[in-house]
């Protein structure tokens, strides 16, 4: 425990220890930015130290996997200068693969013609196949990709990048159960939580998006910022089991994992 | 790679290797369940092996932290018999702490009077304080808690459980920067990614909800199921840094982490 600001009952009411004396609580309780306003920009302007603007656009589509989008969002949203937005065919709620959760797309695809970072989350079988066949989405991805600093995917999102023609001749990764399908896109499956190939960054399945995003945070900002973000989300993983990759599982467990995904899919 | 179903170009088009011959792809492509329908039930009914129903209700509120809710959702939604739903004061979009993402609450609090599992996510300073003062929410939490099998929290959600009077005399955990505030609720801070005290399960900060949910999955179902879910979300964490807890960070990094949270808060 460090600093006086952390003492319960200190001047400002707060439930997080203060970053600077009286700082965190004060900002949390007194700022009145409109919903969706750019907090980092506001902070930057106030302090005369505006960081370069980095727009991160996360594609949402029917049947996407929530954590593929939210893991990287939670890492990137606190990197100075980063603005995260969610994009779908139309603005509004988009249902996930299980049908038990919806995230809201803040913008429609036609409203987003430039972005510094594009992130394509993965989905179950149905959602991924639909996106792999959607020529309009491919055109949108290619248009954005011309000017991105980073074009990224999580899980089967790499198959969508592949269908858009972006992975030809490149090393890439994807969801473990989808590795054989990367070759159809002309990519070479490469082991790893994430694979960097020029400005294309592909992540492995679902939760790997968090590891990929920490790497991305260090490239957008610097390693120290990425480390602070890791601490900020208390990402000190310690799962009660160690069966998170097929290399650590037996064939029966693989079958059960895929059956559970199948059964929960809408 | 196991099984013929995994070969690209096999009979059914699929982008995930099949759980059973022709199974996964077929189900993904051909079932037409309505949005929000209960897939596991439907499966169970079809197979004559209905698992016991476990409703998981995740509270969403203004300023909550997205990953606190989505991490556990992504783990629990595929446990057989589990139905996850999102609940807020009113149905509809609920904005997160950064203002850059919204999740949709499927149900209003008044519509949810029973649940087997209650999950209270955490928030930044502003969102947490508001919930700690909301007597109506505390009453709702206590009413549900009477009949839950598990009452759970992630991050500063434990301070909300505490404000509702549920943690008196119990060991519990919370977000690292909020540890001193647990005592005000009469709880004893206890280290760990999650702490089980009777039917109350508290998780540490943000990403710890995933570890907690895997434990919960094993208690709702069995360890084998939890292990399969871990593989299903490829949760084989390998962050590029090792600064995810204050024990692994220096004081300056703690300050930077809290500053980044502060700057990104709306």
PDB file of C-alpha atoms in Angstrom, chain A residues 55-244:
ATOM      1  CA  UNK A  55      -8.514   5.103 -33.459  1.00  0.00           C
ATOM      2  CA  UNK A  56      -9.197   1.433 -32.741  1.00  0.00           C
ATOM      3  CA  UNK A  57     -12.222   0.090 -34.615  1.00  0.00           C
ATOM      4  CA  UNK A  58     -13.643  -3.246 -33.487  1.00  0.00           C
ATOM      5  CA  UNK A  59     -15.970  -4.963 -35.959  1.00  0.00           C
ATOM      6  CA  UNK A  60     -19.065  -6.512 -34.390  1.00  0.00           C
ATOM      7  CA  UNK A  61     -21.199  -8.912 -36.412  1.00  0.00           C
ATOM      8  CA  UNK A  62     -23.949 -11.392 -35.783  1.00  0.00           C
ATOM      9  CA  UNK A  63     -22.585 -14.338 -33.809  1.00  0.00           C
ATOM     10  CA  UNK A  64     -19.220 -12.849 -32.821  1.00  0.00           C
ATOM     11  CA  UNK A  65     -17.560 -14.041 -29.602  1.00  0.00           C
ATOM     12  CA  UNK A  66     -17.818 -11.392 -26.893  1.00  0.00           C
ATOM     13  CA  UNK A  67     -14.430 -11.873 -25.243  1.00  0.00           C
ATOM     14  CA  UNK A  68     -12.637 -11.616 -28.610  1.00  0.00           C
ATOM     15  CA  UNK A  69     -13.794  -8.003 -28.719  1.00  0.00           C
ATOM     16  CA  UNK A  70     -13.910  -7.084 -25.030  1.00  0.00           C
ATOM     17  CA  UNK A  71     -10.503  -8.504 -24.040  1.00  0.00           C
ATOM     18  CA  UNK A  72      -8.569  -6.232 -26.437  1.00  0.00           C
ATOM     19  CA  UNK A  73     -10.945  -3.319 -25.740  1.00  0.00           C
ATOM     20  CA  UNK A  74     -10.219  -3.545 -22.008  1.00  0.00           C
ATOM     21  CA  UNK A  75      -6.486  -3.427 -22.679  1.00  0.00           C
ATOM     22  CA  UNK A  76      -6.426  -0.742 -25.372  1.00  0.00           C
ATOM     23  CA  UNK A  77      -9.043   1.674 -24.020  1.00  0.00           C
ATOM     24  CA  UNK A  78      -6.689   3.028 -21.375  1.00  0.00           C
ATOM     25  CA  UNK A  79      -3.654   3.529 -23.607  1.00  0.00           C
ATOM     26  CA  UNK A  80      -3.126   7.306 -23.898  1.00  0.00           C
ATOM     27  CA  UNK A  81      -4.455   8.684 -27.155  1.00  0.00           C
ATOM     28  CA  UNK A  82      -6.423   5.569 -28.048  1.00  0.00           C
ATOM     29  CA  UNK A  83     -10.088   5.891 -28.940  1.00  0.00           C
ATOM     30  CA  UNK A  84     -11.939   2.585 -29.174  1.00  0.00           C
ATOM     31  CA  UNK A  85     -15.118   2.338 -31.170  1.00  0.00           C
ATOM     32  CA  UNK A  86     -17.374  -0.539 -32.128  1.00  0.00           C
ATOM     33  CA  UNK A  87     -18.596  -0.864 -35.697  1.00  0.00           C
ATOM     34  CA  UNK A  88     -21.233  -3.044 -37.335  1.00  0.00           C
ATOM     35  CA  UNK A  89     -23.303  -3.055 -40.508  1.00  0.00           C
ATOM     36  CA  UNK A  90     -25.711  -0.768 -38.682  1.00  0.00           C
ATOM     37  CA  UNK A  91     -25.474   0.976 -35.331  1.00  0.00           C
ATOM     38  CA  UNK A  92     -27.127  -0.785 -32.417  1.00  0.00           C
ATOM     39  CA  UNK A  93     -27.110  -4.103 -30.550  1.00  0.00           C
ATOM     40  CA  UNK A  94     -25.266  -7.069 -32.030  1.00  0.00           C
ATOM     41  CA  UNK A  95     -25.919 -10.542 -30.652  1.00  0.00           C
ATOM     42  CA  UNK A  96     -23.039 -12.876 -29.747  1.00  0.00           C
ATOM     43  CA  UNK A  97     -22.569 -16.526 -30.687  1.00  0.00           C
ATOM     44  CA  UNK A  98     -24.577 -17.840 -27.719  1.00  0.00           C
ATOM     45  CA  UNK A  99     -27.400 -15.334 -28.075  1.00  0.00           C
ATOM     46  CA  UNK A 100     -27.077 -14.547 -24.386  1.00  0.00           C
ATOM     47  CA  UNK A 101     -25.293 -11.219 -24.703  1.00  0.00           C
ATOM     48  CA  UNK A 102     -25.388  -8.176 -26.973  1.00  0.00           C
ATOM     49  CA  UNK A 103     -22.839  -5.426 -27.424  1.00  0.00           C
ATOM     50  CA  UNK A 104     -23.802  -2.134 -28.978  1.00  0.00           C
ATOM     51  CA  UNK A 105     -22.133  -0.997 -32.180  1.00  0.00           C
ATOM     52  CA  UNK A 106     -21.508   2.731 -31.820  1.00  0.00           C
ATOM     53  CA  UNK A 107     -21.016   3.259 -35.547  1.00  0.00           C
ATOM     54  CA  UNK A 108     -22.094   1.832 -38.868  1.00  0.00           C
ATOM     55  CA  UNK A 109     -19.457   0.491 -41.271  1.00  0.00           C
ATOM     56  CA  UNK A 110     -20.192   3.206 -43.833  1.00  0.00           C
ATOM     57  CA  UNK A 111     -19.348   5.842 -41.212  1.00  0.00           C
ATOM     58  CA  UNK A 112     -15.856   4.438 -40.656  1.00  0.00           C
ATOM     59  CA  UNK A 113     -13.515   4.985 -43.621  1.00  0.00           C
ATOM     60  CA  UNK A 114     -10.266   5.415 -41.736  1.00  0.00           C
ATOM     61  CA  UNK A 115      -8.881   3.815 -38.594  1.00  0.00           C
ATOM     62  CA  UNK A 116      -5.388   3.396 -37.233  1.00  0.00           C
ATOM     63  CA  UNK A 117      -6.177  -0.045 -35.789  1.00  0.00           C
ATOM     64  CA  UNK A 118      -8.737  -2.481 -37.167  1.00  0.00           C
ATOM     65  CA  UNK A 119      -9.693  -5.466 -35.021  1.00  0.00           C
ATOM     66  CA  UNK A 120     -11.731  -8.391 -36.342  1.00  0.00           C
ATOM     67  CA  UNK A 121     -12.986 -10.701 -33.579  1.00  0.00           C
ATOM     68  CA  UNK A 122     -13.789 -14.342 -34.177  1.00  0.00           C
ATOM     69  CA  UNK A 123     -17.038 -16.240 -33.909  1.00  0.00           C
ATOM     70  CA  UNK A 124     -18.449 -19.729 -33.919  1.00  0.00           C
ATOM     71  CA  UNK A 125     -18.886 -21.651 -37.115  1.00  0.00           C
ATOM     72  CA  UNK A 126     -21.991 -19.827 -38.350  1.00  0.00           C
ATOM     73  CA  UNK A 127     -20.782 -16.289 -37.670  1.00  0.00           C
ATOM     74  CA  UNK A 128     -17.330 -16.894 -39.095  1.00  0.00           C
ATOM     75  CA  UNK A 129     -18.645 -18.502 -42.294  1.00  0.00           C
ATOM     76  CA  UNK A 130     -21.067 -15.637 -42.872  1.00  0.00           C
ATOM     77  CA  UNK A 131     -18.245 -13.103 -42.632  1.00  0.00           C
ATOM     78  CA  UNK A 132     -15.979 -15.223 -44.824  1.00  0.00           C
ATOM     79  CA  UNK A 133     -18.611 -14.968 -47.551  1.00  0.00           C
ATOM     80  CA  UNK A 134     -19.498 -11.292 -47.154  1.00  0.00           C
ATOM     81  CA  UNK A 135     -17.855  -9.456 -50.054  1.00  0.00           C
ATOM     82  CA  UNK A 136     -19.045  -6.104 -48.733  1.00  0.00           C
ATOM     83  CA  UNK A 137     -17.250  -6.664 -45.451  1.00  0.00           C
ATOM     84  CA  UNK A 138     -14.110  -7.780 -47.289  1.00  0.00           C
ATOM     85  CA  UNK A 139     -14.133  -4.594 -49.363  1.00  0.00           C
ATOM     86  CA  UNK A 140     -14.563  -2.517 -46.190  1.00  0.00           C
ATOM     87  CA  UNK A 141     -11.686  -4.353 -44.509  1.00  0.00           C
ATOM     88  CA  UNK A 142      -9.409  -3.879 -47.523  1.00  0.00           C
ATOM     89  CA  UNK A 143     -10.285  -0.184 -47.776  1.00  0.00           C
ATOM     90  CA  UNK A 144      -9.431   0.414 -44.127  1.00  0.00           C
ATOM     91  CA  UNK A 145      -6.353  -1.808 -44.311  1.00  0.00           C
ATOM     92  CA  UNK A 146      -4.749   0.493 -46.911  1.00  0.00           C
ATOM     93  CA  UNK A 147      -4.236   3.141 -44.252  1.00  0.00           C
ATOM     94  CA  UNK A 148      -4.188   1.249 -40.953  1.00  0.00           C
ATOM     95  CA  UNK A 149      -1.156   1.151 -38.776  1.00  0.00           C
ATOM     96  CA  UNK A 150      -2.274  -2.233 -37.523  1.00  0.00           C
ATOM     97  CA  UNK A 151      -4.783  -4.699 -38.936  1.00  0.00           C
ATOM     98  CA  UNK A 152      -5.567  -7.306 -36.311  1.00  0.00           C
ATOM     99  CA  UNK A 153      -7.727 -10.312 -35.568  1.00  0.00           C
ATOM    100  CA  UNK A 154      -8.604 -12.586 -32.670  1.00  0.00           C
ATOM    101  CA  UNK A 155      -9.539 -16.271 -32.974  1.00  0.00           C
ATOM    102  CA  UNK A 156     -11.307 -17.119 -36.256  1.00  0.00           C
ATOM    103  CA  UNK A 157     -11.175 -13.423 -37.144  1.00  0.00           C
ATOM    104  CA  UNK A 158      -7.989 -14.357 -39.009  1.00  0.00           C
ATOM    105  CA  UNK A 159     -10.064 -16.520 -41.362  1.00  0.00           C
ATOM    106  CA  UNK A 160     -12.069 -13.395 -42.177  1.00  0.00           C
ATOM    107  CA  UNK A 161      -8.887 -11.409 -42.827  1.00  0.00           C
ATOM    108  CA  UNK A 162      -7.814 -14.360 -44.958  1.00  0.00           C
ATOM    109  CA  UNK A 163     -11.061 -14.371 -46.923  1.00  0.00           C
ATOM    110  CA  UNK A 164     -10.504 -10.662 -47.572  1.00  0.00           C
ATOM    111  CA  UNK A 165      -7.179 -11.617 -49.145  1.00  0.00           C
ATOM    112  CA  UNK A 166      -4.904 -10.042 -46.561  1.00  0.00           C
ATOM    113  CA  UNK A 167      -2.978 -13.085 -45.345  1.00  0.00           C
ATOM    114  CA  UNK A 168      -1.536 -14.500 -48.566  1.00  0.00           C
ATOM    115  CA  UNK A 169       2.016 -15.653 -47.983  1.00  0.00           C
ATOM    116  CA  UNK A 170       2.040 -14.540 -44.367  1.00  0.00           C
ATOM    117  CA  UNK A 171       2.568 -16.327 -41.071  1.00  0.00           C
ATOM    118  CA  UNK A 172      -0.568 -16.128 -38.933  1.00  0.00           C
ATOM    119  CA  UNK A 173      -2.442 -17.789 -36.118  1.00  0.00           C
ATOM    120  CA  UNK A 174      -6.066 -18.538 -35.324  1.00  0.00           C
ATOM    121  CA  UNK A 175      -8.298 -20.559 -33.003  1.00  0.00           C
ATOM    122  CA  UNK A 176      -6.738 -23.955 -32.262  1.00  0.00           C
ATOM    123  CA  UNK A 177      -9.584 -25.911 -33.844  1.00  0.00           C
ATOM    124  CA  UNK A 178      -9.384 -23.774 -36.994  1.00  0.00           C
ATOM    125  CA  UNK A 179      -5.676 -24.067 -37.699  1.00  0.00           C
ATOM    126  CA  UNK A 180      -6.160 -26.284 -40.786  1.00  0.00           C
ATOM    127  CA  UNK A 181      -8.361 -23.632 -42.380  1.00  0.00           C
ATOM    128  CA  UNK A 182      -5.707 -20.902 -42.416  1.00  0.00           C
ATOM    129  CA  UNK A 183      -3.999 -22.550 -45.373  1.00  0.00           C
ATOM    130  CA  UNK A 184      -7.023 -21.947 -47.600  1.00  0.00           C
ATOM    131  CA  UNK A 185      -6.291 -18.259 -47.138  1.00  0.00           C
ATOM    132  CA  UNK A 186      -2.731 -18.809 -48.282  1.00  0.00           C
ATOM    133  CA  UNK A 187      -1.355 -18.194 -44.800  1.00  0.00           C
ATOM    134  CA  UNK A 188       1.055 -20.358 -42.854  1.00  0.00           C
ATOM    135  CA  UNK A 189      -0.142 -21.390 -39.419  1.00  0.00           C
ATOM    136  CA  UNK A 190       2.437 -20.263 -36.891  1.00  0.00           C
ATOM    137  CA  UNK A 191       2.247 -21.160 -33.190  1.00  0.00           C
ATOM    138  CA  UNK A 192       1.957 -18.429 -30.607  1.00  0.00           C
ATOM    139  CA  UNK A 193      -0.553 -16.377 -28.661  1.00  0.00           C
ATOM    140  CA  UNK A 194      -0.179 -13.797 -31.430  1.00  0.00           C
ATOM    141  CA  UNK A 195       1.789 -13.518 -34.638  1.00  0.00           C
ATOM    142  CA  UNK A 196       3.084 -10.247 -36.074  1.00  0.00           C
ATOM    143  CA  UNK A 197       3.612 -10.078 -39.844  1.00  0.00           C
ATOM    144  CA  UNK A 198       4.315  -6.549 -40.980  1.00  0.00           C
ATOM    145  CA  UNK A 199       1.362  -4.534 -39.793  1.00  0.00           C
ATOM    146  CA  UNK A 200      -0.881  -7.571 -39.516  1.00  0.00           C
ATOM    147  CA  UNK A 201      -1.276  -9.028 -36.058  1.00  0.00           C
ATOM    148  CA  UNK A 202      -3.298 -12.216 -35.603  1.00  0.00           C
ATOM    149  CA  UNK A 203      -4.220 -13.642 -32.219  1.00  0.00           C
ATOM    150  CA  UNK A 204      -4.988 -17.217 -31.210  1.00  0.00           C
ATOM    151  CA  UNK A 205      -8.361 -18.186 -29.717  1.00  0.00           C
ATOM    152  CA  UNK A 206     -10.694 -15.939 -27.713  1.00  0.00           C
ATOM    153  CA  UNK A 207      -8.671 -15.063 -24.582  1.00  0.00           C
ATOM    154  CA  UNK A 208      -5.458 -14.654 -26.619  1.00  0.00           C
ATOM    155  CA  UNK A 209      -6.770 -11.266 -27.680  1.00  0.00           C
ATOM    156  CA  UNK A 210      -5.695  -9.918 -24.306  1.00  0.00           C
ATOM    157  CA  UNK A 211      -2.089 -11.034 -24.764  1.00  0.00           C
ATOM    158  CA  UNK A 212      -2.106  -9.680 -28.322  1.00  0.00           C
ATOM    159  CA  UNK A 213      -3.521  -6.359 -27.153  1.00  0.00           C
ATOM    160  CA  UNK A 214      -0.824  -5.952 -24.503  1.00  0.00           C
ATOM    161  CA  UNK A 215       1.762  -6.394 -27.242  1.00  0.00           C
ATOM    162  CA  UNK A 216      -0.125  -3.875 -29.358  1.00  0.00           C
ATOM    163  CA  UNK A 217      -0.281  -1.447 -26.442  1.00  0.00           C
ATOM    164  CA  UNK A 218       3.501  -1.564 -26.191  1.00  0.00           C
ATOM    165  CA  UNK A 219       3.823  -0.869 -29.921  1.00  0.00           C
ATOM    166  CA  UNK A 220       1.269   1.986 -29.890  1.00  0.00           C
ATOM    167  CA  UNK A 221       2.744   3.489 -26.738  1.00  0.00           C
ATOM    168  CA  UNK A 222       5.680   1.768 -25.009  1.00  0.00           C
ATOM    169  CA  UNK A 223       6.359  -1.304 -22.841  1.00  0.00           C
ATOM    170  CA  UNK A 224       5.970   0.655 -19.601  1.00  0.00           C
ATOM    171  CA  UNK A 225       2.462   1.758 -20.598  1.00  0.00           C
ATOM    172  CA  UNK A 226       1.553  -1.809 -21.542  1.00  0.00           C
ATOM    173  CA  UNK A 227       2.830  -3.035 -18.188  1.00  0.00           C
ATOM    174  CA  UNK A 228       0.737  -0.422 -16.383  1.00  0.00           C
ATOM    175  CA  UNK A 229      -2.328  -1.497 -18.335  1.00  0.00           C
ATOM    176  CA  UNK A 230      -1.639  -5.108 -17.361  1.00  0.00           C
ATOM    177  CA  UNK A 231      -1.575  -4.046 -13.718  1.00  0.00           C
ATOM    178  CA  UNK A 232      -4.644  -1.891 -14.268  1.00  0.00           C
ATOM    179  CA  UNK A 233      -6.681  -4.939 -15.267  1.00  0.00           C
ATOM    180  CA  UNK A 234      -4.894  -7.095 -12.677  1.00  0.00           C
ATOM    181  CA  UNK A 235      -3.949  -9.511 -15.418  1.00  0.00           C
ATOM    182  CA  UNK A 236      -1.907 -11.917 -13.337  1.00  0.00           C
ATOM    183  CA  UNK A 237      -3.546 -15.048 -14.697  1.00  0.00           C
ATOM    184  CA  UNK A 238      -3.776 -18.102 -12.508  1.00  0.00           C
ATOM    185  CA  UNK A 239      -6.479 -20.406 -13.843  1.00  0.00           C
ATOM    186  CA  UNK A 240      -7.301 -23.393 -11.634  1.00  0.00           C
ATOM    187  CA  UNK A 241      -6.448 -25.764 -14.510  1.00  0.00           C
ATOM    188  CA  UNK A 242      -3.829 -25.892 -17.231  1.00  0.00           C
ATOM    189  CA  UNK A 243      -5.785 -27.115 -20.218  1.00  0.00           C
ATOM    190  CA  UNK A 244      -5.938 -23.963 -22.302  1.00  0.00           C
TER     191      UNK A 244
END
